[in-house]
């Protein structure tokens, strides 16, 4: 059977479905006017049938020449305004506004519009001979609306070894975009490449530069389409997408033109236009959300898990546009307004532009700007004024809850954009002032704050939440997730997975080139005393001693800078950038200083670093700020400065580890423990695509590949929770709290009676009464030891967090729990914070004896289809037994064991002897006494190498390690140099 015959059967099947099932008309190709790019008779027939009075005006105006003039001016309008604009908004001729299409109204209250909508003539044309310059060329299929072509399709049959790749090449190499029907804006809106398995599309033909996007449903969490029991996998295209109501809705409510300014040297030089057509998951998710909201009304919550690269901004814009005009089956408005919560200022502009392009209306979107009045006042005014769409920030979000409670007769859709703020810690401080009684932590992200705000609101039937995130946490899933009919665990309402985004090429797989390093070190006690120290705190303190040790940081900086210069710098056409992820603000400060020093010491002029951290950091008595360390660059200017070629490396501490979109970011150096969602969000900063960016690279000093695999696996496909809430967990915490004997049941009862009683009017007197019931528990707490204090504080915090969360999911109907929660919330704020004296820190007590940095793993971390789940809060308490105290030397031994040092006592003896021999050399002693340490190193380092060579027979293994391992040699040399230099100062000359 011939290829043409096979494709002909494919065409026939599609045409038959559209004509027989969806009411399309089969329009022969010979009715097409190649010069005008339309089906003239169909266009005129639609106008005459739907607007007879207007057509009579044209006949009167043009005295029997109406047809010719109409077609001539329609052609001109298509060329000047474009097909989309003319179809959606019509054009004017002889002072008369002519509609070229009628779209389904938001309500059924206007029968005339309904009549016109039903009169639309949707056409399908097989073997569409479109070309003015080459009349013999044809496209397999064309779709038209009232005689105006809106889509073309090239069909390929897998049975004849043809696929959508062949269809794409045909568009690229054999379809002239100069032909009217194929030209951008003027011609068809979209062009499809189709076979039985996959669909792709483009909105602009540009020869070899044509860019196709996948238009597939997804299969098993990845790309492609699922098999059907009968029929082609791609049947959804003509059976669902091209169905009449669906297709007209897409044209009116989804397709639009995006404009982007081209700026050079700060001056606008041009405007680039893009025709936006929804990807399949965007179309499906918006429609499913709208359908559910129409059916269920306000008061429902929806969680949308869409990966980075999914086009969330567009999905949100389309959703908002639909919600603001949504009506139920009784033609009543579902929502009186829509509030968009986002930290992305660009979303404001995108929403305005998208809604204007779709409706040609201005003033629909109102952004809370904090200009001339407080944000809360402006928000209240906007809500009370009934603004259709209000855009506000996450910080102002709780005011939405507060003010909508005061407007119970109004219903709102609240669309929450995954926070892209890089200022999480500072944001949390502001939120504390807004969310009274809520425990907002500096590391709380948007999901935490959303959940806490929702908890503050209780059940509010006039609000529906539509939350978009790439990496939902367990508690977010349980609070806002959807339980399918055939399941018992909450899931996202809609999914576009990380795996599908990677396979479809919208983001890069950041785990394909992942190298880990291990640090081997030995720490010694540098004092004669062997003090007793709390084990848990001491282990952390010893680890911090190594983490912040100058030698540790300097060795890692050497690896970072040399790797960047040798392997990263030339990537992406020489524009590649890197991020250094540190564990704290102090860590970031020291890394920035170490990088600057290393670059200067080596005379490098091709690498400059910036640092990002909040607030002020004190190090060795000197206060550092982000602006001060970045040569005066303001916080708001830092992202744009990093985009320039002036800076190549950004050192971060919490800031910019989420929500930072820099496509030129190619490499990440990690010196921080990463796990769970934090690992995914941090490493995903690398996944943005950019022309010439073919890969990414991660060099990790802390985590191993298995840790990262476990972090990513739950988010690779669909995220679900490990287990649903166990109501008994809260009772376990209640029992743990009671066992501390910090408070009595009587005190809790008295506090609750005062708090919930009618006399609690918020006055100083009522506040004083509440304080009097808290004070005995506070006094008992203060009398306890530090370990008990820490345990009680931690257990109480767990109880408060868990009760707030679970009371949203579980109806406890337990007044005793509510009383304890209310009492505990006030008590927690009154508890003294951990005293500085209880902390354990080591400085002069420890010494770094040996250090080695070694590559341990290299290669790809391959994620597979998974069923791993994320956890929900099920904390049953963190109370510990009294912590044992151990000798400091024991702690040091444990740390050395952890870092895998292989050195023996003989090695230590050998190095001690080297030091004594060096002290015996008069020339070295005199050099140490008259030189700075830096100048002394010039002589000592060379002399030490000679001494080790001369004594190589005494310890051949250590000699070999010293000569073969640069990092080890540097560590030993620095250690001995410092000891010889210091001890030489005490020797009398």
mmCIF file with all atom_site columns, N, CA and C in Angstrom, residues 220-221 477 489-491 495 499 709-723 863-871:
data_model
loop_
_atom_site.group_PDB
_atom_site.id
_atom_site.type_symbol
_atom_site.label_atom_id
_atom_site.label_alt_id
_atom_site.label_comp_id
_atom_site.label_asym_id
_atom_site.label_entity_id
_atom_site.label_seq_id
_atom_site.pdbx_PDB_ins_code
_atom_site.Cartn_x
_atom_site.Cartn_y
_atom_site.Cartn_z
_atom_site.occupancy
_atom_site.B_iso_or_equiv
_atom_site.pdbx_formal_charge
_atom_site.auth_seq_id
_atom_site.auth_comp_id
_atom_site.auth_asym_id
_atom_site.auth_atom_id
_atom_site.pdbx_PDB_model_num
ATOM 1  N N  . UNK A 1 220 ? 2.510  7.888  31.646 1.00 0.00 ? 220 UNK A N  1
ATOM 2  C CA . UNK A 1 220 ? 3.222  7.317  32.786 1.00 0.00 ? 220 UNK A CA 1
ATOM 3  C C  . UNK A 1 220 ? 4.185  8.315  33.423 1.00 0.00 ? 220 UNK A C  1
ATOM 4  N N  . UNK A 1 221 ? 3.752  9.561  33.544 1.00 0.00 ? 221 UNK A N  1
ATOM 5  C CA . UNK A 1 221 ? 4.575  10.580 34.187 1.00 0.00 ? 221 UNK A CA 1
ATOM 6  C C  . UNK A 1 221 ? 5.606  11.197 33.282 1.00 0.00 ? 221 UNK A C  1
ATOM 7  N N  . UNK A 1 477 ? -0.053 19.042 50.272 1.00 0.00 ? 477 UNK A N  1
ATOM 8  C CA . UNK A 1 477 ? -0.877 18.049 49.594 1.00 0.00 ? 477 UNK A CA 1
ATOM 9  C C  . UNK A 1 477 ? -2.078 17.659 50.446 1.00 0.00 ? 477 UNK A C  1
ATOM 10 N N  . UNK A 1 489 ? -5.398 8.615  49.265 1.00 0.00 ? 489 UNK A N  1
ATOM 11 C CA . UNK A 1 489 ? -4.384 9.600  49.618 1.00 0.00 ? 489 UNK A CA 1
ATOM 12 C C  . UNK A 1 489 ? -4.525 10.823 48.714 1.00 0.00 ? 489 UNK A C  1
ATOM 13 N N  . UNK A 1 490 ? -4.328 11.998 49.272 1.00 0.00 ? 490 UNK A N  1
ATOM 14 C CA . UNK A 1 490 ? -4.469 13.213 48.456 1.00 0.00 ? 490 UNK A CA 1
ATOM 15 C C  . UNK A 1 490 ? -3.382 13.321 47.395 1.00 0.00 ? 490 UNK A C  1
ATOM 16 N N  . UNK A 1 491 ? -3.769 13.801 46.240 1.00 0.00 ? 491 UNK A N  1
ATOM 17 C CA . UNK A 1 491 ? -2.862 14.004 45.117 1.00 0.00 ? 491 UNK A CA 1
ATOM 18 C C  . UNK A 1 491 ? -3.076 15.409 44.563 1.00 0.00 ? 491 UNK A C  1
ATOM 19 N N  . UNK A 1 495 ? -1.341 17.485 37.153 1.00 0.00 ? 495 UNK A N  1
ATOM 20 C CA . UNK A 1 495 ? 0.097  17.220 37.187 1.00 0.00 ? 495 UNK A CA 1
ATOM 21 C C  . UNK A 1 495 ? 0.753  17.461 35.827 1.00 0.00 ? 495 UNK A C  1
ATOM 22 N N  . UNK A 1 499 ? 9.680  14.954 35.135 1.00 0.00 ? 499 UNK A N  1
ATOM 23 C CA . UNK A 1 499 ? 10.131 14.020 34.110 1.00 0.00 ? 499 UNK A CA 1
ATOM 24 C C  . UNK A 1 499 ? 9.615  14.427 32.738 1.00 0.00 ? 499 UNK A C  1
ATOM 25 N N  . UNK A 1 709 ? 19.522 11.509 45.038 1.00 0.00 ? 709 UNK A N  1
ATOM 26 C CA . UNK A 1 709 ? 18.547 10.643 44.363 1.00 0.00 ? 709 UNK A CA 1
ATOM 27 C C  . UNK A 1 709 ? 17.265 10.558 45.197 1.00 0.00 ? 709 UNK A C  1
ATOM 28 N N  . UNK A 1 710 ? 17.411 10.331 46.489 1.00 0.00 ? 710 UNK A N  1
ATOM 29 C CA . UNK A 1 710 ? 16.249 10.188 47.364 1.00 0.00 ? 710 UNK A CA 1
ATOM 30 C C  . UNK A 1 710 ? 15.467 11.495 47.476 1.00 0.00 ? 710 UNK A C  1
ATOM 31 N N  . UNK A 1 711 ? 16.173 12.623 47.371 1.00 0.00 ? 711 UNK A N  1
ATOM 32 C CA . UNK A 1 711 ? 15.488 13.916 47.448 1.00 0.00 ? 711 UNK A CA 1
ATOM 33 C C  . UNK A 1 711 ? 14.641 14.166 46.198 1.00 0.00 ? 711 UNK A C  1
ATOM 34 N N  . UNK A 1 712 ? 15.181 13.829 45.035 1.00 0.00 ? 712 UNK A N  1
ATOM 35 C CA . UNK A 1 712 ? 14.513 14.134 43.774 1.00 0.00 ? 712 UNK A CA 1
ATOM 36 C C  . UNK A 1 712 ? 13.400 13.146 43.431 1.00 0.00 ? 712 UNK A C  1
ATOM 37 N N  . UNK A 1 713 ? 13.551 11.909 43.880 1.00 0.00 ? 713 UNK A N  1
ATOM 38 C CA . UNK A 1 713 ? 12.660 10.863 43.404 1.00 0.00 ? 713 UNK A CA 1
ATOM 39 C C  . UNK A 1 713 ? 11.177 11.165 43.631 1.00 0.00 ? 713 UNK A C  1
ATOM 40 N N  . UNK A 1 714 ? 10.763 11.692 44.793 1.00 0.00 ? 714 UNK A N  1
ATOM 41 C CA . UNK A 1 714 ? 9.325  11.915 44.982 1.00 0.00 ? 714 UNK A CA 1
ATOM 42 C C  . UNK A 1 714 ? 8.736  12.951 44.032 1.00 0.00 ? 714 UNK A C  1
ATOM 43 N N  . UNK A 1 715 ? 9.568  13.850 43.500 1.00 0.00 ? 715 UNK A N  1
ATOM 44 C CA . UNK A 1 715 ? 9.064  14.938 42.671 1.00 0.00 ? 715 UNK A CA 1
ATOM 45 C C  . UNK A 1 715 ? 9.274  14.685 41.182 1.00 0.00 ? 715 UNK A C  1
ATOM 46 N N  . UNK A 1 716 ? 9.830  13.540 40.843 1.00 0.00 ? 716 UNK A N  1
ATOM 47 C CA . UNK A 1 716 ? 10.148 13.257 39.442 1.00 0.00 ? 716 UNK A CA 1
ATOM 48 C C  . UNK A 1 716 ? 8.872  13.042 38.641 1.00 0.00 ? 716 UNK A C  1
ATOM 49 N N  . UNK A 1 717 ? 7.897  12.384 39.246 1.00 0.00 ? 717 UNK A N  1
ATOM 50 C CA . UNK A 1 717 ? 6.613  12.179 38.586 1.00 0.00 ? 717 UNK A CA 1
ATOM 51 C C  . UNK A 1 717 ? 5.518  12.754 39.484 1.00 0.00 ? 717 UNK A C  1
ATOM 52 N N  . UNK A 1 718 ? 4.507  11.986 39.824 1.00 0.00 ? 718 UNK A N  1
ATOM 53 C CA . UNK A 1 718 ? 3.428  12.500 40.666 1.00 0.00 ? 718 UNK A CA 1
ATOM 54 C C  . UNK A 1 718 ? 3.818  12.403 42.135 1.00 0.00 ? 718 UNK A C  1
ATOM 55 N N  . UNK A 1 719 ? 3.576  13.484 42.873 1.00 0.00 ? 719 UNK A N  1
ATOM 56 C CA . UNK A 1 719 ? 3.877  13.509 44.297 1.00 0.00 ? 719 UNK A CA 1
ATOM 57 C C  . UNK A 1 719 ? 2.636  13.104 45.100 1.00 0.00 ? 719 UNK A C  1
ATOM 58 N N  . UNK A 1 720 ? 2.830  12.151 46.006 1.00 0.00 ? 720 UNK A N  1
ATOM 59 C CA . UNK A 1 720 ? 1.762  11.760 46.927 1.00 0.00 ? 720 UNK A CA 1
ATOM 60 C C  . UNK A 1 720 ? 2.341  11.748 48.332 1.00 0.00 ? 720 UNK A C  1
ATOM 61 N N  . UNK A 1 721 ? 1.471  11.567 49.318 1.00 0.00 ? 721 UNK A N  1
ATOM 62 C CA . UNK A 1 721 ? 1.944  11.569 50.709 1.00 0.00 ? 721 UNK A CA 1
ATOM 63 C C  . UNK A 1 721 ? 2.139  10.141 51.188 1.00 0.00 ? 721 UNK A C  1
ATOM 64 N N  . UNK A 1 722 ? 3.064  9.971  52.134 1.00 0.00 ? 722 UNK A N  1
ATOM 65 C CA . UNK A 1 722 ? 3.358  8.652  52.675 1.00 0.00 ? 722 UNK A CA 1
ATOM 66 C C  . UNK A 1 722 ? 2.155  8.076  53.403 1.00 0.00 ? 722 UNK A C  1
ATOM 67 N N  . UNK A 1 723 ? 1.524  8.911  54.200 1.00 0.00 ? 723 UNK A N  1
ATOM 68 C CA . UNK A 1 723 ? 0.397  8.463  54.998 1.00 0.00 ? 723 UNK A CA 1
ATOM 69 C C  . UNK A 1 723 ? -0.479 9.651  55.309 1.00 0.00 ? 723 UNK A C  1
ATOM 70 N N  . UNK A 1 863 ? 17.287 9.113  37.519 1.00 0.00 ? 863 UNK A N  1
ATOM 71 C CA . UNK A 1 863 ? 15.996 8.944  38.181 1.00 0.00 ? 863 UNK A CA 1
ATOM 72 C C  . UNK A 1 863 ? 15.134 8.004  37.359 1.00 0.00 ? 863 UNK A C  1
ATOM 73 N N  . UNK A 1 864 ? 14.447 7.120  38.030 1.00 0.00 ? 864 UNK A N  1
ATOM 74 C CA . UNK A 1 864 ? 13.556 6.176  37.370 1.00 0.00 ? 864 UNK A CA 1
ATOM 75 C C  . UNK A 1 864 ? 12.123 6.466  37.791 1.00 0.00 ? 864 UNK A C  1
ATOM 76 N N  . UNK A 1 865 ? 11.190 5.849  37.087 1.00 0.00 ? 865 UNK A N  1
ATOM 77 C CA . UNK A 1 865 ? 9.793  5.945  37.508 1.00 0.00 ? 865 UNK A CA 1
ATOM 78 C C  . UNK A 1 865 ? 9.697  5.500  38.961 1.00 0.00 ? 865 UNK A C  1
ATOM 79 N N  . UNK A 1 866 ? 8.997  6.271  39.764 1.00 0.00 ? 866 UNK A N  1
ATOM 80 C CA . UNK A 1 866 ? 9.064  6.007  41.197 1.00 0.00 ? 866 UNK A CA 1
ATOM 81 C C  . UNK A 1 866 ? 7.697  6.121  41.837 1.00 0.00 ? 866 UNK A C  1
ATOM 82 N N  . UNK A 1 867 ? 7.613  5.567  43.026 1.00 0.00 ? 867 UNK A N  1
ATOM 83 C CA . UNK A 1 867 ? 6.390  5.693  43.811 1.00 0.00 ? 867 UNK A CA 1
ATOM 84 C C  . UNK A 1 867 ? 6.708  6.244  45.191 1.00 0.00 ? 867 UNK A C  1
ATOM 85 N N  . UNK A 1 868 ? 7.899  6.831  45.326 1.00 0.00 ? 868 UNK A N  1
ATOM 86 C CA . UNK A 1 868 ? 8.278  7.392  46.628 1.00 0.00 ? 868 UNK A CA 1
ATOM 87 C C  . UNK A 1 868 ? 7.342  8.538  46.978 1.00 0.00 ? 868 UNK A C  1
ATOM 88 N N  . UNK A 1 869 ? 7.069  8.701  48.263 1.00 0.00 ? 869 UNK A N  1
ATOM 89 C CA . UNK A 1 869 ? 6.099  9.685  48.709 1.00 0.00 ? 869 UNK A CA 1
ATOM 90 C C  . UNK A 1 869 ? 6.747  10.677 49.651 1.00 0.00 ? 869 UNK A C  1
ATOM 91 N N  . UNK A 1 870 ? 6.113  11.844 49.781 1.00 0.00 ? 870 UNK A N  1
ATOM 92 C CA . UNK A 1 870 ? 6.591  12.839 50.732 1.00 0.00 ? 870 UNK A CA 1
ATOM 93 C C  . UNK A 1 870 ? 5.803  12.693 52.021 1.00 0.00 ? 870 UNK A C  1
ATOM 94 N N  . UNK A 1 871 ? 6.394  13.148 53.101 1.00 0.00 ? 871 UNK A N  1
ATOM 95 C CA . UNK A 1 871 ? 5.768  12.962 54.409 1.00 0.00 ? 871 UNK A CA 1
ATOM 96 C C  . UNK A 1 871 ? 4.938  14.171 54.787 1.00 0.00 ? 871 UNK A C  1
#
